């Protein structure tokens, strides 16, 4: 690629990842997508990570979902945590444990492969998978894992990630019971969407001036066959007087070079009144295997909080970070 094209592409990739310019540029190759789609096992692994990351967030974070930066590489992904608190929430959520009634919590067969000064690498037994959790010193990761072990012990659960280097009997049983069948096939068919959102997570703070992003995996809706598609509902909350940048986010997510293979889906579920969906945008693929539902909302709250009664006062440093990144987007 020509040098000026590489420079422009590196700058554009940074909007999706929040990497440094040098980090983004180092990953560009003439024979590779600017944001590569990983191999199948890695794709499914990242889908599980995305699901747990979205479900694990219930409070304000300085960056959407608590991830400051993502580095999507050809066969692994690096997620830079914004804080020890958020790292604790995510690691506790993804590490597998066994509840005596037969429930397996976390990502089945996930194990910690490496503990280094860079961070920790997790993977799934017997599969070509990898994810690095970074952003904290080694001692912090050690402390978080110890705290997770204490929590599991208090619940009288068993920490499966400290067990065999292969799938445990409990994980195999759980996988066979819950992760097979029609829904599992639907979830795997939409893995490109889940992994793709994780690999482009910085879009939700570099493109649009949101204070707070939350989400969940929605149920199937009218207009699609069977259980399809996997539907990711993402709530993008703005302070009053801050204008949405809907089209800019849609343009980024649908960009033919760095975005996902989605376009606007103009059908809406008729069970919702029109006034509730006027600021909803749905994006899906031609095969209707994945659906992104962007819900832009304005919320009146003080100190950047949607509900001050249920949570502790927002840390001043976090509030300043949120304001600074919102102002940076608005200044563009």
Tab-separated table of C-alpha atoms in Angstrom:
chain	number	residue	atom	x	y	z
A	1	UNK	CA	0.000	0.000	0.000
A	2	UNK	CA	1.158	3.557	-0.668
A	3	UNK	CA	2.458	5.443	2.332
A	4	UNK	CA	-0.249	8.120	2.277
A	5	UNK	CA	-2.971	5.455	2.027
A	6	UNK	CA	-1.443	3.536	4.953
A	7	UNK	CA	-1.402	6.719	7.030
A	8	UNK	CA	-5.050	7.482	6.285
A	9	UNK	CA	-6.066	3.895	6.985
A	10	UNK	CA	-4.169	3.859	10.288
A	11	UNK	CA	-5.947	7.055	11.380
A	12	UNK	CA	-9.307	5.569	10.447
A	13	UNK	CA	-8.575	2.269	12.217
A	14	UNK	CA	-7.880	4.253	15.396
A	15	UNK	CA	-11.518	5.400	15.422
A	16	UNK	CA	-12.549	1.752	15.756
A	17	UNK	CA	-9.892	0.669	18.271
A	18	UNK	CA	-8.497	3.754	20.074
A	19	UNK	CA	-4.996	2.393	19.438
A	20	UNK	CA	-2.026	4.690	19.038
A	21	UNK	CA	-1.141	5.618	15.467
A	22	UNK	CA	1.943	3.378	15.535
A	23	UNK	CA	-0.068	0.425	16.897
A	24	UNK	CA	-2.711	0.808	14.203
A	25	UNK	CA	-0.189	1.248	11.407
A	26	UNK	CA	1.844	-1.798	12.477
A	27	UNK	CA	-1.149	-4.071	11.826
A	28	UNK	CA	-1.849	-2.972	8.263
A	29	UNK	CA	-0.844	-5.398	5.519
A	30	UNK	CA	-1.628	-5.354	1.776
A	31	UNK	CA	-3.142	-8.861	1.998
A	32	UNK	CA	-5.108	-8.368	5.226
A	33	UNK	CA	-8.322	-6.588	6.184
A	34	UNK	CA	-7.651	-3.366	8.131
A	35	UNK	CA	-9.581	-4.973	11.002
A	36	UNK	CA	-9.182	-8.709	10.427
A	37	UNK	CA	-11.945	-11.252	10.882
A	38	UNK	CA	-10.478	-14.028	13.063
A	39	UNK	CA	-10.590	-17.784	12.374
A	40	UNK	CA	-13.733	-19.687	13.363
A	41	UNK	CA	-12.710	-20.855	16.854
A	42	UNK	CA	-11.453	-17.380	17.744
A	43	UNK	CA	-14.616	-15.838	16.326
A	44	UNK	CA	-16.813	-17.987	18.576
A	45	UNK	CA	-14.532	-17.344	21.559
A	46	UNK	CA	-14.797	-13.582	21.109
A	47	UNK	CA	-18.577	-13.918	20.840
A	48	UNK	CA	-18.625	-15.476	24.309
A	49	UNK	CA	-16.367	-12.727	25.656
A	50	UNK	CA	-18.547	-9.998	24.133
A	51	UNK	CA	-21.674	-11.527	25.664
A	52	UNK	CA	-20.129	-11.635	29.144
A	53	UNK	CA	-18.636	-8.133	28.852
A	54	UNK	CA	-21.992	-6.649	27.854
A	55	UNK	CA	-23.833	-8.528	30.617
A	56	UNK	CA	-21.261	-7.682	33.295
A	57	UNK	CA	-21.665	-3.919	33.113
A	58	UNK	CA	-24.205	-2.212	35.342
A	59	UNK	CA	-22.575	1.064	36.383
A	60	UNK	CA	-20.829	4.053	34.848
A	61	UNK	CA	-17.474	3.530	33.190
A	62	UNK	CA	-15.104	6.117	31.761
A	63	UNK	CA	-15.202	4.325	28.395
A	64	UNK	CA	-18.074	2.249	26.979
A	65	UNK	CA	-18.115	-1.163	28.666
A	66	UNK	CA	-14.958	-0.198	30.588
A	67	UNK	CA	-12.540	-0.918	27.746
A	68	UNK	CA	-10.151	1.918	26.964
A	69	UNK	CA	-8.585	0.324	23.894
A	70	UNK	CA	-8.941	-2.806	21.782
A	71	UNK	CA	-6.257	-4.349	19.570
A	72	UNK	CA	-7.871	-6.736	17.054
A	73	UNK	CA	-5.094	-8.945	15.703
A	74	UNK	CA	-5.249	-11.779	13.188
A	75	UNK	CA	-5.517	-14.605	15.745
A	76	UNK	CA	-5.947	-12.894	19.115
A	77	UNK	CA	-7.473	-9.779	20.654
A	78	UNK	CA	-6.200	-7.436	23.342
A	79	UNK	CA	-8.619	-5.614	25.619
A	80	UNK	CA	-7.151	-2.800	27.679
A	81	UNK	CA	-9.147	-2.303	30.867
A	82	UNK	CA	-9.808	1.221	32.080
A	83	UNK	CA	-9.536	0.388	35.796
A	84	UNK	CA	-8.996	-2.350	38.338
A	85	UNK	CA	-12.683	-2.197	39.270
A	86	UNK	CA	-13.766	-2.925	35.722
A	87	UNK	CA	-11.093	-5.600	35.270
A	88	UNK	CA	-12.430	-7.277	38.409
A	89	UNK	CA	-15.984	-7.287	37.021
A	90	UNK	CA	-14.943	-8.719	33.661
A	91	UNK	CA	-12.529	-11.363	34.934
A	92	UNK	CA	-14.996	-12.521	37.568
A	93	UNK	CA	-17.640	-12.804	34.860
A	94	UNK	CA	-15.621	-14.804	32.306
A	95	UNK	CA	-13.744	-17.222	34.604
A	96	UNK	CA	-15.770	-20.468	34.753
A	97	UNK	CA	-17.050	-21.838	38.046
A	98	UNK	CA	-19.430	-24.625	38.980
A	99	UNK	CA	-22.506	-24.185	41.148
A	100	UNK	CA	-23.571	-27.437	42.873
A	101	UNK	CA	-26.982	-27.490	41.181
A	102	UNK	CA	-25.332	-28.099	37.810
A	103	UNK	CA	-24.906	-24.520	36.619
A	104	UNK	CA	-21.635	-23.452	35.021
A	105	UNK	CA	-20.997	-19.718	35.226
A	106	UNK	CA	-18.586	-17.880	32.936
A	107	UNK	CA	-17.112	-19.014	29.629
A	108	UNK	CA	-16.886	-22.842	29.648
A	109	UNK	CA	-13.329	-24.222	29.473
A	110	UNK	CA	-11.743	-20.783	29.720
A	111	UNK	CA	-8.319	-20.965	31.347
A	112	UNK	CA	-5.532	-18.503	32.103
A	113	UNK	CA	-2.667	-19.440	29.803
A	114	UNK	CA	-0.127	-16.776	30.732
A	115	UNK	CA	0.486	-14.238	33.467
A	116	UNK	CA	3.048	-11.656	32.360
A	117	UNK	CA	3.964	-8.028	32.993
A	118	UNK	CA	1.802	-7.188	29.970
A	119	UNK	CA	-1.317	-8.730	31.507
A	120	UNK	CA	-3.017	-12.111	31.386
A	121	UNK	CA	-3.816	-14.268	28.388
A	122	UNK	CA	-6.949	-16.404	28.495
A	123	UNK	CA	-7.977	-19.131	26.066
A	124	UNK	CA	-10.439	-21.977	25.696
A	125	UNK	CA	-9.169	-25.531	26.175
A	126	UNK	CA	-8.517	-27.530	23.038
A	127	UNK	CA	-9.301	-24.675	20.678
A	128	UNK	CA	-7.120	-22.154	18.842
A	129	UNK	CA	-8.232	-19.148	20.877
A	130	UNK	CA	-6.592	-16.270	22.704
A	131	UNK	CA	-7.427	-12.961	24.369
A	132	UNK	CA	-5.165	-10.642	26.329
A	133	UNK	CA	-6.539	-8.575	29.211
A	134	UNK	CA	-4.197	-5.661	29.828
A	135	UNK	CA	-4.053	-2.173	31.321
A	136	UNK	CA	-3.040	-3.123	34.876
A	137	UNK	CA	0.230	-4.182	36.548
A	138	UNK	CA	0.795	-7.894	37.147
A	139	UNK	CA	0.202	-7.563	40.894
A	140	UNK	CA	-3.292	-6.150	40.234
A	141	UNK	CA	-4.286	-9.142	38.101
A	142	UNK	CA	-2.985	-11.468	40.789
A	143	UNK	CA	-5.045	-9.638	43.402
A	144	UNK	CA	-8.193	-9.724	41.248
A	145	UNK	CA	-7.892	-13.475	40.688
A	146	UNK	CA	-7.388	-14.036	44.441
A	147	UNK	CA	-10.485	-11.942	45.212
A	148	UNK	CA	-12.482	-13.960	42.671
A	149	UNK	CA	-11.355	-17.200	44.331
A	150	UNK	CA	-12.501	-15.837	47.709
A	151	UNK	CA	-15.909	-14.945	46.271
A	152	UNK	CA	-16.308	-18.393	44.730
A	153	UNK	CA	-15.360	-20.023	48.029
A	154	UNK	CA	-17.959	-17.971	49.913
A	155	UNK	CA	-20.617	-19.182	47.481
A	156	UNK	CA	-19.418	-22.798	47.897
A	157	UNK	CA	-18.829	-23.018	44.152
A	158	UNK	CA	-15.842	-24.658	42.479
A	159	UNK	CA	-13.370	-22.608	40.409
A	160	UNK	CA	-13.141	-24.608	37.193
A	161	UNK	CA	-10.410	-22.413	35.727
A	162	UNK	CA	-8.081	-23.766	38.444
A	163	UNK	CA	-8.895	-27.342	37.430
A	164	UNK	CA	-7.728	-29.534	34.546
A	165	UNK	CA	-6.053	-28.125	31.439
A	166	UNK	CA	-8.878	-29.668	29.424
A	167	UNK	CA	-12.660	-29.444	29.612
A	168	UNK	CA	-13.969	-30.613	32.976
A	169	UNK	CA	-16.835	-33.095	33.184
A	170	UNK	CA	-19.114	-30.305	34.437
A	171	UNK	CA	-18.237	-28.057	31.504
A	172	UNK	CA	-18.769	-30.835	28.969
A	173	UNK	CA	-22.162	-31.661	30.468
A	174	UNK	CA	-23.181	-28.001	30.510
A	175	UNK	CA	-21.983	-27.481	26.936
A	176	UNK	CA	-23.967	-30.471	25.705
A	177	UNK	CA	-27.093	-29.398	27.539
A	178	UNK	CA	-27.170	-25.689	26.755
A	179	UNK	CA	-24.779	-24.918	23.913
A	180	UNK	CA	-26.128	-27.275	21.276
A	181	UNK	CA	-29.351	-27.220	19.300
A	182	UNK	CA	-31.112	-24.548	17.281
A	183	UNK	CA	-30.285	-21.559	19.486
A	184	UNK	CA	-26.588	-22.480	19.609
A	185	UNK	CA	-26.536	-22.721	15.808
A	186	UNK	CA	-28.210	-19.321	15.564
A	187	UNK	CA	-25.725	-17.826	18.017
A	188	UNK	CA	-22.776	-19.236	16.078
A	189	UNK	CA	-24.228	-18.003	12.779
A	190	UNK	CA	-24.230	-14.474	14.199
A	191	UNK	CA	-20.754	-14.744	15.744
A	192	UNK	CA	-19.312	-12.428	13.081
A	193	UNK	CA	-21.512	-9.643	14.470
A	194	UNK	CA	-20.618	-10.162	18.146
A	195	UNK	CA	-16.897	-10.495	17.500
A	196	UNK	CA	-17.079	-7.610	15.043
A	197	UNK	CA	-18.616	-5.291	17.632
A	198	UNK	CA	-15.965	-6.261	20.189
A	199	UNK	CA	-13.206	-5.566	17.644
A	200	UNK	CA	-14.725	-2.122	16.949
A	201	UNK	CA	-15.790	-1.204	20.464
A	202	UNK	CA	-14.029	2.185	20.427
A	203	UNK	CA	-16.595	3.414	17.854
A	204	UNK	CA	-18.923	3.975	20.777
A	205	UNK	CA	-16.728	6.722	22.210
A	206	UNK	CA	-14.676	8.057	19.275
A	207	UNK	CA	-17.612	8.592	16.897
A	208	UNK	CA	-20.596	9.429	19.070
A	209	UNK	CA	-20.756	11.727	22.147
A	210	UNK	CA	-22.361	9.322	24.610
A	211	UNK	CA	-21.942	9.361	28.370
A	212	UNK	CA	-23.153	5.860	29.037
A	213	UNK	CA	-23.522	2.728	26.916
A	214	UNK	CA	-25.319	-0.402	28.058
A	215	UNK	CA	-26.700	-3.392	26.227
A	216	UNK	CA	-28.121	-6.873	26.231
A	217	UNK	CA	-28.796	-9.807	23.929
A	218	UNK	CA	-32.393	-9.443	22.812
A	219	UNK	CA	-34.947	-12.068	21.902
A	220	UNK	CA	-36.049	-12.764	18.347
A	221	UNK	CA	-38.452	-10.277	16.784
A	222	UNK	CA	-41.090	-10.230	14.074
A	223	UNK	CA	-39.839	-10.015	10.513
A	224	UNK	CA	-37.269	-12.784	10.804
A	225	UNK	CA	-37.468	-16.547	10.468
A	226	UNK	CA	-37.311	-18.712	13.588
A	227	UNK	CA	-34.921	-17.575	16.288
A	228	UNK	CA	-32.887	-15.459	13.929
A	229	UNK	CA	-31.077	-13.177	14.192
A	230	UNK	CA	-28.826	-12.676	17.219
A	231	UNK	CA	-29.935	-9.190	18.300
A	232	UNK	CA	-27.621	-6.883	20.243
A	233	UNK	CA	-29.582	-4.007	21.787
A	234	UNK	CA	-27.273	-1.114	22.657
A	235	UNK	CA	-28.531	1.877	24.654
A	236	UNK	CA	-26.572	5.068	23.969
A	237	UNK	CA	-27.391	7.663	26.631
A	238	UNK	CA	-26.690	11.365	26.092
A	239	UNK	CA	-26.972	14.364	28.369
A	240	UNK	CA	-29.642	16.879	27.500
A	241	UNK	CA	-28.496	19.405	24.866
A	242	UNK	CA	-25.930	16.946	23.458
A	243	UNK	CA	-26.978	16.062	19.918
A	244	UNK	CA	-26.914	12.490	18.707
A	245	UNK	CA	-24.510	11.580	15.932
A	246	UNK	CA	-26.557	8.728	14.595
A	247	UNK	CA	-25.488	8.883	10.967
A	248	UNK	CA	-21.783	9.146	11.818
A	249	UNK	CA	-21.977	5.953	13.884
A	250	UNK	CA	-24.001	4.170	11.214
A	251	UNK	CA	-21.473	5.272	8.577
A	252	UNK	CA	-18.615	3.853	10.676
A	253	UNK	CA	-20.325	0.522	11.353
A	254	UNK	CA	-21.341	0.089	7.706
A	255	UNK	CA	-18.064	1.327	6.209
A	256	UNK	CA	-17.134	-1.132	3.419
A	257	UNK	CA	-13.457	-1.177	4.415
A	258	UNK	CA	-13.407	-1.116	8.234
A	259	UNK	CA	-17.018	-1.723	9.232
A	260	UNK	CA	-19.292	-4.758	9.323
A	261	UNK	CA	-21.324	-6.310	6.452
A	262	UNK	CA	-24.542	-4.627	7.599
A	263	UNK	CA	-26.985	-2.075	6.213
A	264	UNK	CA	-30.014	-0.327	7.643
A	265	UNK	CA	-32.921	-2.623	8.409
A	266	UNK	CA	-36.078	-0.569	7.953
A	267	UNK	CA	-38.505	-3.047	9.491
A	268	UNK	CA	-39.347	-2.465	13.155
A	269	UNK	CA	-41.147	-4.718	15.573
A	270	UNK	CA	-44.788	-3.526	15.562
A	271	UNK	CA	-45.241	-4.268	19.277
A	272	UNK	CA	-43.441	-0.996	20.058
A	273	UNK	CA	-45.283	2.311	19.609
A	274	UNK	CA	-43.748	4.570	16.918
A	275	UNK	CA	-42.727	7.263	19.451
A	276	UNK	CA	-40.570	4.721	21.278
A	277	UNK	CA	-38.656	3.718	18.173
A	278	UNK	CA	-38.116	7.063	16.464
A	279	UNK	CA	-34.493	7.172	17.639
A	280	UNK	CA	-33.790	3.476	17.091
A	281	UNK	CA	-31.644	2.324	14.222
A	282	UNK	CA	-31.353	-1.311	13.207
A	283	UNK	CA	-28.534	-2.744	11.123
A	284	UNK	CA	-28.501	-6.299	9.816
A	285	UNK	CA	-26.751	-8.440	7.211
A	286	UNK	CA	-28.115	-9.811	3.975
A	287	UNK	CA	-28.492	-13.295	5.449
A	288	UNK	CA	-30.212	-11.878	8.544
A	289	UNK	CA	-27.983	-13.714	11.010
A	290	UNK	CA	-26.977	-10.671	13.064
A	291	UNK	CA	-28.829	-7.531	14.129
A	292	UNK	CA	-27.473	-4.407	15.820
A	293	UNK	CA	-30.105	-2.253	17.461
A	294	UNK	CA	-28.852	1.249	18.343
A	295	UNK	CA	-31.135	3.056	20.772
A	296	UNK	CA	-30.237	6.742	21.142
A	297	UNK	CA	-31.691	8.318	24.273
A	298	UNK	CA	-31.488	11.559	26.231
A	299	UNK	CA	-31.445	11.289	29.998
A	300	UNK	CA	-31.564	14.081	32.548
A	301	UNK	CA	-29.262	13.289	35.442
A	302	UNK	CA	-26.751	14.977	37.678
A	303	UNK	CA	-23.061	14.157	37.910
A	304	UNK	CA	-23.356	11.942	34.809
A	305	UNK	CA	-25.458	9.398	36.692
A	306	UNK	CA	-28.736	7.832	35.525
A	307	UNK	CA	-29.665	6.660	39.045
A	308	UNK	CA	-27.791	8.164	41.973
A	309	UNK	CA	-29.872	6.270	44.564
A	310	UNK	CA	-28.592	2.836	43.561
A	311	UNK	CA	-24.922	3.621	43.087
A	312	UNK	CA	-22.083	5.455	44.766
A	313	UNK	CA	-21.207	9.009	43.670
A	314	UNK	CA	-19.312	9.030	40.411
A	315	UNK	CA	-15.578	9.389	40.884
A	316	UNK	CA	-14.443	12.860	39.808
A	317	UNK	CA	-11.673	11.495	37.586
A	318	UNK	CA	-14.150	9.292	35.728
A	319	UNK	CA	-16.571	12.183	35.270
A	320	UNK	CA	-13.784	14.330	33.846
A	321	UNK	CA	-12.746	11.544	31.444
A	322	UNK	CA	-16.319	11.176	30.187
A	323	UNK	CA	-16.687	14.925	29.691
A	324	UNK	CA	-13.329	15.181	27.930
A	325	UNK	CA	-14.061	12.417	25.428
A	326	UNK	CA	-17.562	13.784	24.724
A	327	UNK	CA	-16.132	17.252	24.136
A	328	UNK	CA	-13.445	15.789	21.842
A	329	UNK	CA	-16.114	14.163	19.665
A	330	UNK	CA	-18.211	17.328	19.569
A	331	UNK	CA	-15.153	19.359	18.545
A	332	UNK	CA	-14.578	17.232	15.428
